[in-house]
PDB file of N, CA and C in Angstrom:
ATOM      1  N   UNK A   1       1.101  22.748   2.631  1.00 69.00           N
ATOM      2  CA  UNK A   1       0.836  23.743   3.653  1.00 69.00           C
ATOM      3  C   UNK A   1       0.147  24.963   3.063  1.00 69.00           C
ATOM      4  N   UNK A   2       0.533  25.321   1.826  1.00 73.00           N
ATOM      5  CA  UNK A   2      -0.082  26.483   1.186  1.00 73.00           C
ATOM      6  C   UNK A   2      -1.553  26.232   0.886  1.00 73.00           C
ATOM      7  N   UNK A   3      -1.884  24.963   0.576  1.00 74.00           N
ATOM      8  CA  UNK A   3      -3.287  24.638   0.304  1.00 74.00           C
ATOM      9  C   UNK A   3      -4.126  24.791   1.557  1.00 74.00           C
ATOM     10  N   UNK A   4      -3.579  24.416   2.692  1.00 76.00           N
ATOM     11  CA  UNK A   4      -4.308  24.545   3.960  1.00 76.00           C
ATOM     12  C   UNK A   4      -4.514  26.017   4.294  1.00 76.00           C
ATOM     13  N   UNK A   5      -3.485  26.834   4.093  1.00 82.00           N
ATOM     14  CA  UNK A   5      -3.625  28.269   4.350  1.00 82.00           C
ATOM     15  C   UNK A   5      -4.658  28.890   3.425  1.00 82.00           C
ATOM     16  N   UNK A   6      -4.676  28.442   2.168  1.00 81.00           N
ATOM     17  CA  UNK A   6      -5.673  28.951   1.230  1.00 81.00           C
ATOM     18  C   UNK A   6      -7.082  28.562   1.631  1.00 81.00           C
ATOM     19  N   UNK A   7      -7.239  27.317   2.112  1.00 81.00           N
ATOM     20  CA  UNK A   7      -8.546  26.855   2.571  1.00 81.00           C
ATOM     21  C   UNK A   7      -9.001  27.643   3.790  1.00 81.00           C
ATOM     22  N   UNK A   8      -8.097  27.855   4.732  1.00 83.00           N
ATOM     23  CA  UNK A   8      -8.445  28.618   5.935  1.00 83.00           C
ATOM     24  C   UNK A   8      -8.823  30.046   5.568  1.00 83.00           C
ATOM     25  N   UNK A   9      -8.090  30.642   4.643  1.00 87.00           N
ATOM     26  CA  UNK A   9      -8.392  32.001   4.197  1.00 87.00           C
ATOM     27  C   UNK A   9      -9.776  32.058   3.545  1.00 87.00           C
ATOM     28  N   UNK A  10     -10.095  31.059   2.721  1.00 86.00           N
ATOM     29  CA  UNK A  10     -11.404  30.998   2.070  1.00 86.00           C
ATOM     30  C   UNK A  10     -12.520  30.831   3.097  1.00 86.00           C
ATOM     31  N   UNK A  11     -12.316  29.968   4.066  1.00 86.00           N
ATOM     32  CA  UNK A  11     -13.332  29.733   5.090  1.00 86.00           C
ATOM     33  C   UNK A  11     -13.597  31.010   5.884  1.00 86.00           C
ATOM     34  N   UNK A  12     -12.532  31.687   6.318  1.00 86.00           N
ATOM     35  CA  UNK A  12     -12.731  32.907   7.102  1.00 86.00           C
ATOM     36  C   UNK A  12     -13.347  34.023   6.265  1.00 86.00           C
ATOM     37  N   UNK A  13     -13.039  34.073   4.967  1.00 86.00           N
ATOM     38  CA  UNK A  13     -13.664  35.070   4.088  1.00 86.00           C
ATOM     39  C   UNK A  13     -15.160  34.795   3.978  1.00 86.00           C
ATOM     40  N   UNK A  14     -15.534  33.517   3.815  1.00 87.00           N
ATOM     41  CA  UNK A  14     -16.947  33.171   3.734  1.00 87.00           C
ATOM     42  C   UNK A  14     -17.672  33.449   5.047  1.00 87.00           C
ATOM     43  N   UNK A  15     -17.013  33.190   6.164  1.00 87.00           N
ATOM     44  CA  UNK A  15     -17.626  33.506   7.458  1.00 87.00           C
ATOM     45  C   UNK A  15     -17.830  35.011   7.583  1.00 87.00           C
ATOM     46  N   UNK A  16     -16.850  35.782   7.168  1.00 89.00           N
ATOM     47  CA  UNK A  16     -16.951  37.241   7.240  1.00 89.00           C
ATOM     48  C   UNK A  16     -18.046  37.770   6.315  1.00 89.00           C
ATOM     49  N   UNK A  17     -18.231  37.135   5.158  1.00 87.00           N
ATOM     50  CA  UNK A  17     -19.248  37.586   4.203  1.00 87.00           C
ATOM     51  C   UNK A  17     -20.668  37.290   4.654  1.00 87.00           C
ATOM     52  N   UNK A  18     -20.839  36.495   5.703  1.00 88.00           N
ATOM     53  CA  UNK A  18     -22.181  36.207   6.217  1.00 88.00           C
ATOM     54  C   UNK A  18     -22.856  37.480   6.710  1.00 88.00           C
ATOM     55  N   UNK A  19     -22.079  38.482   7.063  1.00 88.00           N
ATOM     56  CA  UNK A  19     -22.663  39.751   7.534  1.00 88.00           C
ATOM     57  C   UNK A  19     -23.493  40.425   6.448  1.00 88.00           C
ATOM     58  N   UNK A  20     -23.287  40.083   5.174  1.00 87.00           N
ATOM     59  CA  UNK A  20     -24.069  40.649   4.070  1.00 87.00           C
ATOM     60  C   UNK A  20     -25.380  39.902   3.847  1.00 87.00           C
ATOM     61  N   UNK A  21     -25.579  38.810   4.550  1.00 88.00           N
ATOM     62  CA  UNK A  21     -26.738  37.963   4.318  1.00 88.00           C
ATOM     63  C   UNK A  21     -28.077  38.687   4.497  1.00 88.00           C
ATOM     64  N   UNK A  22     -28.314  39.458   5.569  1.00 90.00           N
ATOM     65  CA  UNK A  22     -29.619  40.120   5.705  1.00 90.00           C
ATOM     66  C   UNK A  22     -29.947  41.041   4.527  1.00 90.00           C
ATOM     67  N   UNK A  23     -28.963  41.780   4.045  1.00 93.00           N
ATOM     68  CA  UNK A  23     -29.196  42.667   2.918  1.00 93.00           C
ATOM     69  C   UNK A  23     -29.531  41.864   1.659  1.00 93.00           C
ATOM     70  N   UNK A  24     -28.848  40.740   1.460  1.00 90.00           N
ATOM     71  CA  UNK A  24     -29.110  39.909   0.294  1.00 90.00           C
ATOM     72  C   UNK A  24     -30.476  39.236   0.371  1.00 90.00           C
ATOM     73  N   UNK A  25     -30.899  38.852   1.569  1.00 93.00           N
ATOM     74  CA  UNK A  25     -32.239  38.273   1.737  1.00 93.00           C
ATOM     75  C   UNK A  25     -33.294  39.317   1.395  1.00 93.00           C
ATOM     76  N   UNK A  26     -33.116  40.545   1.871  1.00 94.00           N
ATOM     77  CA  UNK A  26     -34.056  41.617   1.577  1.00 94.00           C
ATOM     78  C   UNK A  26     -34.100  41.907   0.078  1.00 94.00           C
ATOM     79  N   UNK A  27     -32.937  41.947  -0.562  1.00 93.00           N
ATOM     80  CA  UNK A  27     -32.887  42.187  -2.007  1.00 93.00           C
ATOM     81  C   UNK A  27     -33.595  41.067  -2.763  1.00 93.00           C
ATOM     82  N   UNK A  28     -33.382  39.829  -2.339  1.00 92.00           N
ATOM     83  CA  UNK A  28     -34.065  38.700  -2.975  1.00 92.00           C
ATOM     84  C   UNK A  28     -35.563  38.761  -2.795  1.00 92.00           C
ATOM     85  N   UNK A  29     -36.010  39.185  -1.612  1.00 94.00           N
ATOM     86  CA  UNK A  29     -37.450  39.325  -1.346  1.00 94.00           C
ATOM     87  C   UNK A  29     -38.059  40.367  -2.284  1.00 94.00           C
ATOM     88  N   UNK A  30     -37.378  41.500  -2.438  1.00 95.00           N
ATOM     89  CA  UNK A  30     -37.875  42.553  -3.337  1.00 95.00           C
ATOM     90  C   UNK A  30     -37.876  42.073  -4.785  1.00 95.00           C
ATOM     91  N   UNK A  31     -36.858  41.336  -5.192  1.00 93.00           N
ATOM     92  CA  UNK A  31     -36.801  40.814  -6.555  1.00 93.00           C
ATOM     93  C   UNK A  31     -37.943  39.829  -6.796  1.00 93.00           C
ATOM     94  N   UNK A  32     -38.225  38.984  -5.802  1.00 93.00           N
ATOM     95  CA  UNK A  32     -39.354  38.057  -5.903  1.00 93.00           C
ATOM     96  C   UNK A  32     -40.681  38.796  -6.002  1.00 93.00           C
ATOM     97  N   UNK A  33     -40.804  39.931  -5.304  1.00 94.00           N
ATOM     98  CA  UNK A  33     -42.027  40.737  -5.385  1.00 94.00           C
ATOM     99  C   UNK A  33     -42.197  41.300  -6.794  1.00 94.00           C
ATOM    100  N   UNK A  34     -41.104  41.731  -7.400  1.00 94.00           N
ATOM    101  CA  UNK A  34     -41.181  42.239  -8.766  1.00 94.00           C
ATOM    102  C   UNK A  34     -41.578  41.136  -9.747  1.00 94.00           C
ATOM    103  N   UNK A  35     -41.036  39.954  -9.571  1.00 93.00           N
ATOM    104  CA  UNK A  35     -41.400  38.830 -10.439  1.00 93.00           C
ATOM    105  C   UNK A  35     -42.874  38.495 -10.271  1.00 93.00           C
ATOM    106  N   UNK A  36     -43.335  38.424  -9.028  1.00 94.00           N
ATOM    107  CA  UNK A  36     -44.746  38.107  -8.762  1.00 94.00           C
ATOM    108  C   UNK A  36     -45.672  39.157  -9.360  1.00 94.00           C
ATOM    109  N   UNK A  37     -45.278  40.427  -9.268  1.00 93.00           N
ATOM    110  CA  UNK A  37     -46.109  41.490  -9.821  1.00 93.00           C
ATOM    111  C   UNK A  37     -46.162  41.405 -11.344  1.00 93.00           C
ATOM    112  N   UNK A  38     -45.007  41.139 -11.984  1.00 94.00           N
ATOM    113  CA  UNK A  38     -44.984  41.029 -13.444  1.00 94.00           C
ATOM    114  C   UNK A  38     -45.799  39.852 -13.946  1.00 94.00           C
ATOM    115  N   UNK A  39     -45.800  38.760 -13.190  1.00 94.00           N
ATOM    116  CA  UNK A  39     -46.538  37.566 -13.601  1.00 94.00           C
ATOM    117  C   UNK A  39     -47.980  37.569 -13.103  1.00 94.00           C
ATOM    118  N   UNK A  40     -48.372  38.637 -12.405  1.00 92.00           N
ATOM    119  CA  UNK A  40     -49.729  38.790 -11.870  1.00 92.00           C
ATOM    120  C   UNK A  40     -50.142  37.568 -11.038  1.00 92.00           C
ATOM    121  N   UNK A  41     -49.281  37.189 -10.093  1.00 93.00           N
ATOM    122  CA  UNK A  41     -49.546  36.044  -9.235  1.00 93.00           C
ATOM    123  C   UNK A  41     -50.457  36.444  -8.082  1.00 93.00           C
ATOM    124  N   UNK A  42     -51.169  35.441  -7.548  1.00 92.00           N
ATOM    125  CA  UNK A  42     -51.993  35.708  -6.374  1.00 92.00           C
ATOM    126  C   UNK A  42     -51.073  35.947  -5.179  1.00 92.00           C
ATOM    127  N   UNK A  43     -51.656  36.374  -4.070  1.00 90.00           N
ATOM    128  CA  UNK A  43     -50.849  36.703  -2.909  1.00 90.00           C
ATOM    129  C   UNK A  43     -50.124  35.469  -2.356  1.00 90.00           C
ATOM    130  N   UNK A  44     -50.744  34.308  -2.454  1.00 92.00           N
ATOM    131  CA  UNK A  44     -50.143  33.093  -1.905  1.00 92.00           C
ATOM    132  C   UNK A  44     -48.986  32.605  -2.767  1.00 92.00           C
ATOM    133  N   UNK A  45     -49.163  32.557  -4.066  1.00 92.00           N
ATOM    134  CA  UNK A  45     -48.054  32.147  -4.926  1.00 92.00           C
ATOM    135  C   UNK A  45     -46.979  33.226  -4.966  1.00 92.00           C
ATOM    136  N   UNK A  46     -47.376  34.475  -4.781  1.00 92.00           N
ATOM    137  CA  UNK A  46     -46.408  35.567  -4.723  1.00 92.00           C
ATOM    138  C   UNK A  46     -45.484  35.457  -3.532  1.00 92.00           C
ATOM    139  N   UNK A  47     -46.027  35.046  -2.386  1.00 93.00           N
ATOM    140  CA  UNK A  47     -45.195  34.852  -1.197  1.00 93.00           C
ATOM    141  C   UNK A  47     -44.218  33.700  -1.433  1.00 93.00           C
ATOM    142  N   UNK A  48     -44.660  32.656  -2.106  1.00 91.00           N
ATOM    143  CA  UNK A  48     -43.768  31.551  -2.437  1.00 91.00           C
ATOM    144  C   UNK A  48     -42.643  31.994  -3.359  1.00 91.00           C
ATOM    145  N   UNK A  49     -42.965  32.830  -4.338  1.00 92.00           N
ATOM    146  CA  UNK A  49     -41.953  33.356  -5.251  1.00 92.00           C
ATOM    147  C   UNK A  49     -40.965  34.232  -4.500  1.00 92.00           C
ATOM    148  N   UNK A  50     -41.470  35.060  -3.611  1.00 94.00           N
ATOM    149  CA  UNK A  50     -40.588  35.916  -2.805  1.00 94.00           C
ATOM    150  C   UNK A  50     -39.655  35.087  -1.925  1.00 94.00           C
ATOM    151  N   UNK A  51     -40.206  34.063  -1.287  1.00 92.00           N
ATOM    152  CA  UNK A  51     -39.389  33.218  -0.414  1.00 92.00           C
ATOM    153  C   UNK A  51     -38.322  32.473  -1.215  1.00 92.00           C
ATOM    154  N   UNK A  52     -38.682  32.004  -2.391  1.00 90.00           N
ATOM    155  CA  UNK A  52     -37.721  31.300  -3.237  1.00 90.00           C
ATOM    156  C   UNK A  52     -36.579  32.232  -3.649  1.00 90.00           C
ATOM    157  N   UNK A  53     -36.911  33.439  -4.051  1.00 90.00           N
ATOM    158  CA  UNK A  53     -35.873  34.400  -4.452  1.00 90.00           C
ATOM    159  C   UNK A  53     -35.018  34.825  -3.270  1.00 90.00           C
ATOM    160  N   UNK A  54     -35.626  34.992  -2.101  1.00 92.00           N
ATOM    161  CA  UNK A  54     -34.850  35.350  -0.915  1.00 92.00           C
ATOM    162  C   UNK A  54     -33.891  34.228  -0.544  1.00 92.00           C
ATOM    163  N   UNK A  55     -34.337  32.996  -0.699  1.00 90.00           N
ATOM    164  CA  UNK A  55     -33.468  31.856  -0.429  1.00 90.00           C
ATOM    165  C   UNK A  55     -32.336  31.786  -1.444  1.00 90.00           C
ATOM    166  N   UNK A  56     -32.671  31.990  -2.726  1.00 90.00           N
ATOM    167  CA  UNK A  56     -31.668  31.917  -3.777  1.00 90.00           C
ATOM    168  C   UNK A  56     -30.604  32.990  -3.629  1.00 90.00           C
ATOM    169  N   UNK A  57     -31.006  34.197  -3.297  1.00 88.00           N
ATOM    170  CA  UNK A  57     -30.062  35.317  -3.251  1.00 88.00           C
ATOM    171  C   UNK A  57     -29.448  35.552  -1.882  1.00 88.00           C
ATOM    172  N   UNK A  58     -30.129  35.135  -0.828  1.00 88.00           N
ATOM    173  CA  UNK A  58     -29.652  35.466   0.503  1.00 88.00           C
ATOM    174  C   UNK A  58     -29.058  34.322   1.286  1.00 88.00           C
ATOM    175  N   UNK A  59     -29.669  33.168   1.231  1.00 89.00           N
ATOM    176  CA  UNK A  59     -29.241  32.075   2.087  1.00 89.00           C
ATOM    177  C   UNK A  59     -28.244  31.155   1.383  1.00 89.00           C
ATOM    178  N   UNK A  60     -28.564  30.741   0.180  1.00 90.00           N
ATOM    179  CA  UNK A  60     -27.742  29.750  -0.517  1.00 90.00           C
ATOM    180  C   UNK A  60     -26.292  30.204  -0.716  1.00 90.00           C
ATOM    181  N   UNK A  61     -26.021  31.435  -1.145  1.00 89.00           N
ATOM    182  CA  UNK A  61     -24.613  31.812  -1.320  1.00 89.00           C
ATOM    183  C   UNK A  61     -23.811  31.850  -0.019  1.00 89.00           C
ATOM    184  N   UNK A  62     -24.462  32.076   1.094  1.00 90.00           N
ATOM    185  CA  UNK A  62     -23.772  32.217   2.375  1.00 90.00           C
ATOM    186  C   UNK A  62     -23.817  30.958   3.233  1.00 90.00           C
ATOM    187  N   UNK A  63     -24.353  29.881   2.717  1.00 91.00           N
ATOM    188  CA  UNK A  63     -24.540  28.667   3.514  1.00 91.00           C
ATOM    189  C   UNK A  63     -23.229  28.062   4.027  1.00 91.00           C
ATOM    190  N   UNK A  64     -22.161  27.941   3.229  1.00 92.00           N
ATOM    191  CA  UNK A  64     -20.922  27.378   3.779  1.00 92.00           C
ATOM    192  C   UNK A  64     -20.343  28.217   4.920  1.00 92.00           C
ATOM    193  N   UNK A  65     -20.353  29.521   4.777  1.00 91.00           N
ATOM    194  CA  UNK A  65     -19.844  30.379   5.836  1.00 91.00           C
ATOM    195  C   UNK A  65     -20.698  30.319   7.083  1.00 91.00           C
ATOM    196  N   UNK A  66     -21.997  30.225   6.893  1.00 90.00           N
ATOM    197  CA  UNK A  66     -22.919  30.150   8.020  1.00 90.00           C
ATOM    198  C   UNK A  66     -22.729  28.858   8.808  1.00 90.00           C
ATOM    199  N   UNK A  67     -22.643  27.739   8.114  1.00 92.00           N
ATOM    200  CA  UNK A  67     -22.452  26.464   8.819  1.00 92.00           C
ATOM    201  C   UNK A  67     -21.056  26.388   9.443  1.00 92.00           C
ATOM    202  N   UNK A  68     -20.044  26.947   8.773  1.00 91.00           N
ATOM    203  CA  UNK A  68     -18.696  26.964   9.361  1.00 91.00           C
ATOM    204  C   UNK A  68     -18.694  27.777  10.648  1.00 91.00           C
ATOM    205  N   UNK A  69     -19.382  28.911  10.651  1.00 90.00           N
ATOM    206  CA  UNK A  69     -19.472  29.743  11.854  1.00 90.00           C
ATOM    207  C   UNK A  69     -20.187  29.005  12.979  1.00 90.00           C
ATOM    208  N   UNK A  70     -21.285  28.333  12.642  1.00 90.00           N
ATOM    209  CA  UNK A  70     -22.032  27.611  13.674  1.00 90.00           C
ATOM    210  C   UNK A  70     -21.242  26.438  14.228  1.00 90.00           C
ATOM    211  N   UNK A  71     -20.526  25.722  13.361  1.00 90.00           N
ATOM    212  CA  UNK A  71     -19.743  24.577  13.814  1.00 90.00           C
ATOM    213  C   UNK A  71     -18.479  25.013  14.551  1.00 90.00           C
ATOM    214  N   UNK A  72     -18.015  26.232  14.356  1.00 87.00           N
ATOM    215  CA  UNK A  72     -16.802  26.710  15.016  1.00 87.00           C
ATOM    216  C   UNK A  72     -16.976  26.777  16.530  1.00 87.00           C
ATOM    217  N   UNK A  73     -18.197  26.872  17.002  1.00 88.00           N
ATOM    218  CA  UNK A  73     -18.451  26.973  18.434  1.00 88.00           C
ATOM    219  C   UNK A  73     -18.415  25.619  19.129  1.00 88.00           C
ATOM    220  N   UNK A  74     -18.325  24.529  18.375  1.00 88.00           N
ATOM    221  CA  UNK A  74     -18.211  23.194  18.963  1.00 88.00           C
ATOM    222  C   UNK A  74     -16.736  22.961  19.273  1.00 88.00           C
ATOM    223  N   UNK A  75     -16.393  22.713  20.524  1.00 89.00           N
ATOM    224  CA  UNK A  75     -14.976  22.643  20.907  1.00 89.00           C
ATOM    225  C   UNK A  75     -14.296  21.315  20.562  1.00 89.00           C
ATOM    226  N   UNK A  76     -14.266  20.988  19.291  1.00 88.00           N
ATOM    227  CA  UNK A  76     -13.556  19.811  18.816  1.00 88.00           C
ATOM    228  C   UNK A  76     -12.667  20.236  17.644  1.00 88.00           C
ATOM    229  N   UNK A  77     -11.570  19.533  17.431  1.00 88.00           N
ATOM    230  CA  UNK A  77     -10.689  19.898  16.320  1.00 88.00           C
ATOM    231  C   UNK A  77     -11.379  19.705  14.966  1.00 88.00           C
ATOM    232  N   UNK A  78     -11.070  20.581  14.043  1.00 86.00           N
ATOM    233  CA  UNK A  78     -11.538  20.542  12.649  1.00 86.00           C
ATOM    234  C   UNK A  78     -13.053  20.705  12.483  1.00 86.00           C
ATOM    235  N   UNK A  79     -13.742  21.256  13.473  1.00 89.00           N
ATOM    236  CA  UNK A  79     -15.188  21.435  13.342  1.00 89.00           C
ATOM    237  C   UNK A  79     -15.523  22.560  12.368  1.00 89.00           C
ATOM    238  N   UNK A  80     -14.707  23.604  12.311  1.00 88.00           N
ATOM    239  CA  UNK A  80     -14.962  24.689  11.372  1.00 88.00           C
ATOM    240  C   UNK A  80     -14.860  24.177   9.945  1.00 88.00           C
ATOM    241  N   UNK A  81     -13.826  23.396   9.670  1.00 88.00           N
ATOM    242  CA  UNK A  81     -13.646  22.845   8.335  1.00 88.00           C
ATOM    243  C   UNK A  81     -14.763  21.858   7.988  1.00 88.00           C
ATOM    244  N   UNK A  82     -15.187  21.067   8.974  1.00 91.00           N
ATOM    245  CA  UNK A  82     -16.294  20.137   8.757  1.00 91.00           C
ATOM    246  C   UNK A  82     -17.589  20.889   8.463  1.00 91.00           C
ATOM    247  N   UNK A  83     -17.834  21.949   9.216  1.00 91.00           N
ATOM    248  CA  UNK A  83     -19.021  22.766   8.977  1.00 91.00           C
ATOM    249  C   UNK A  83     -19.008  23.396   7.600  1.00 91.00           C
ATOM    250  N   UNK A  84     -17.836  23.825   7.164  1.00 91.00           N
ATOM    251  CA  UNK A  84     -17.707  24.406   5.828  1.00 91.00           C
ATOM    252  C   UNK A  84     -18.030  23.358   4.757  1.00 91.00           C
ATOM    253  N   UNK A  85     -17.517  22.143   4.932  1.00 92.00           N
ATOM    254  CA  UNK A  85     -17.785  21.069   3.970  1.00 92.00           C
ATOM    255  C   UNK A  85     -19.268  20.713   3.947  1.00 92.00           C
ATOM    256  N   UNK A  86     -19.893  20.671   5.106  1.00 93.00           N
ATOM    257  CA  UNK A  86     -21.333  20.382   5.171  1.00 93.00           C
ATOM    258  C   UNK A  86     -22.124  21.495   4.489  1.00 93.00           C
ATOM    259  N   UNK A  87     -21.726  22.739   4.709  1.00 92.00           N
ATOM    260  CA  UNK A  87     -22.406  23.868   4.059  1.00 92.00           C
ATOM    261  C   UNK A  87     -22.279  23.826   2.548  1.00 92.00           C
ATOM    262  N   UNK A  88     -21.114  23.444   2.053  1.00 92.00           N
ATOM    263  CA  UNK A  88     -20.935  23.317   0.600  1.00 92.00           C
ATOM    264  C   UNK A  88     -21.825  22.219   0.039  1.00 92.00           C
ATOM    265  N   UNK A  89     -21.924  21.094   0.761  1.00 94.00           N
ATOM    266  CA  UNK A  89     -22.791  20.002   0.311  1.00 94.00           C
ATOM    267  C   UNK A  89     -24.261  20.428   0.328  1.00 94.00           C
ATOM    268  N   UNK A  90     -24.670  21.112   1.390  1.00 92.00           N
ATOM    269  CA  UNK A  90     -26.052  21.607   1.456  1.00 92.00           C
ATOM    270  C   UNK A  90     -26.340  22.610   0.348  1.00 92.00           C
ATOM    271  N   UNK A  91     -25.364  23.489   0.065  1.00 91.00           N
ATOM    272  CA  UNK A  91     -25.555  24.467  -1.002  1.00 91.00           C
ATOM    273  C   UNK A  91     -25.727  23.772  -2.344  1.00 91.00           C
ATOM    274  N   UNK A  92     -24.982  22.699  -2.568  1.00 92.00           N
ATOM    275  CA  UNK A  92     -25.095  21.959  -3.824  1.00 92.00           C
ATOM    276  C   UNK A  92     -26.475  21.316  -3.953  1.00 92.00           C
ATOM    277  N   UNK A  93     -26.957  20.714  -2.861  1.00 91.00           N
ATOM    278  CA  UNK A  93     -28.273  20.063  -2.879  1.00 91.00           C
ATOM    279  C   UNK A  93     -29.379  21.088  -3.086  1.00 91.00           C
ATOM    280  N   UNK A  94     -29.327  22.186  -2.352  1.00 90.00           N
ATOM    281  CA  UNK A  94     -30.365  23.215  -2.468  1.00 90.00           C
ATOM    282  C   UNK A  94     -30.314  23.878  -3.831  1.00 90.00           C
ATOM    283  N   UNK A  95     -29.137  24.085  -4.366  1.00 88.00           N
ATOM    284  CA  UNK A  95     -29.005  24.694  -5.687  1.00 88.00           C
ATOM    285  C   UNK A  95     -29.625  23.810  -6.759  1.00 88.00           C
ATOM    286  N   UNK A  96     -29.416  22.490  -6.654  1.00 88.00           N
ATOM    287  CA  UNK A  96     -30.043  21.572  -7.609  1.00 88.00           C
ATOM    288  C   UNK A  96     -31.559  21.624  -7.477  1.00 88.00           C
ATOM    289  N   UNK A  97     -32.029  21.662  -6.243  1.00 86.00           N
ATOM    290  CA  UNK A  97     -33.486  21.682  -6.002  1.00 86.00           C
ATOM    291  C   UNK A  97     -34.114  22.957  -6.554  1.00 86.00           C
ATOM    292  N   UNK A  98     -33.431  24.091  -6.408  1.00 81.00           N
ATOM    293  CA  UNK A  98     -33.971  25.365  -6.891  1.00 81.00           C
ATOM    294  C   UNK A  98     -33.617  25.632  -8.349  1.00 81.00           C
ATOM    295  N   UNK A  99     -32.783  24.794  -8.937  1.00 80.00           N
ATOM    296  CA  UNK A  99     -32.399  24.981 -10.328  1.00 80.00           C
ATOM    297  C   UNK A  99     -31.388  26.097 -10.532  1.00 80.00           C
ATOM    298  N   UNK A 100     -30.490  26.272  -9.566  1.00 77.00           N
ATOM    299  CA  UNK A 100     -29.474  27.318  -9.657  1.00 77.00           C
ATOM    300  C   UNK A 100     -28.185  26.763 -10.243  1.00 77.00           C
ATOM    301  N   UNK A 101     -27.425  27.596 -10.941  1.00 73.00           N
ATOM    302  CA  UNK A 101     -26.097  27.131 -11.354  1.00 73.00           C
ATOM    303  C   UNK A 101     -25.168  27.135 -10.159  1.00 73.00           C
ATOM    304  N   UNK A 102     -24.239  26.188 -10.128  1.00 63.00           N
ATOM    305  CA  UNK A 102     -23.308  26.116  -8.985  1.00 63.00           C
ATOM    306  C   UNK A 102     -22.232  27.069  -9.132  1.00 63.00           C
TER     307      UNK A 102
END
């Protein structure tokens, strides 16, 4: 029972932390701009670098909470927990693709 309470607490904390996502996306975009400027990238590759950094810093860390929140609106039992599990799996796949540590 304690494990279930801990899981529920973790899920709700991650859902609550989604409110920080816009700020983290903006910070990632600015960090990508600094990287592009230091590497003297063209405008097109610079936008790709910015988008990659915004995804790494803004979307990927909040993915489990975001999917749990979206799945919570489906009126079936255990949808929030299922959404959280799907978000964790997506975060793992995207992290491997972007070369991020888990």
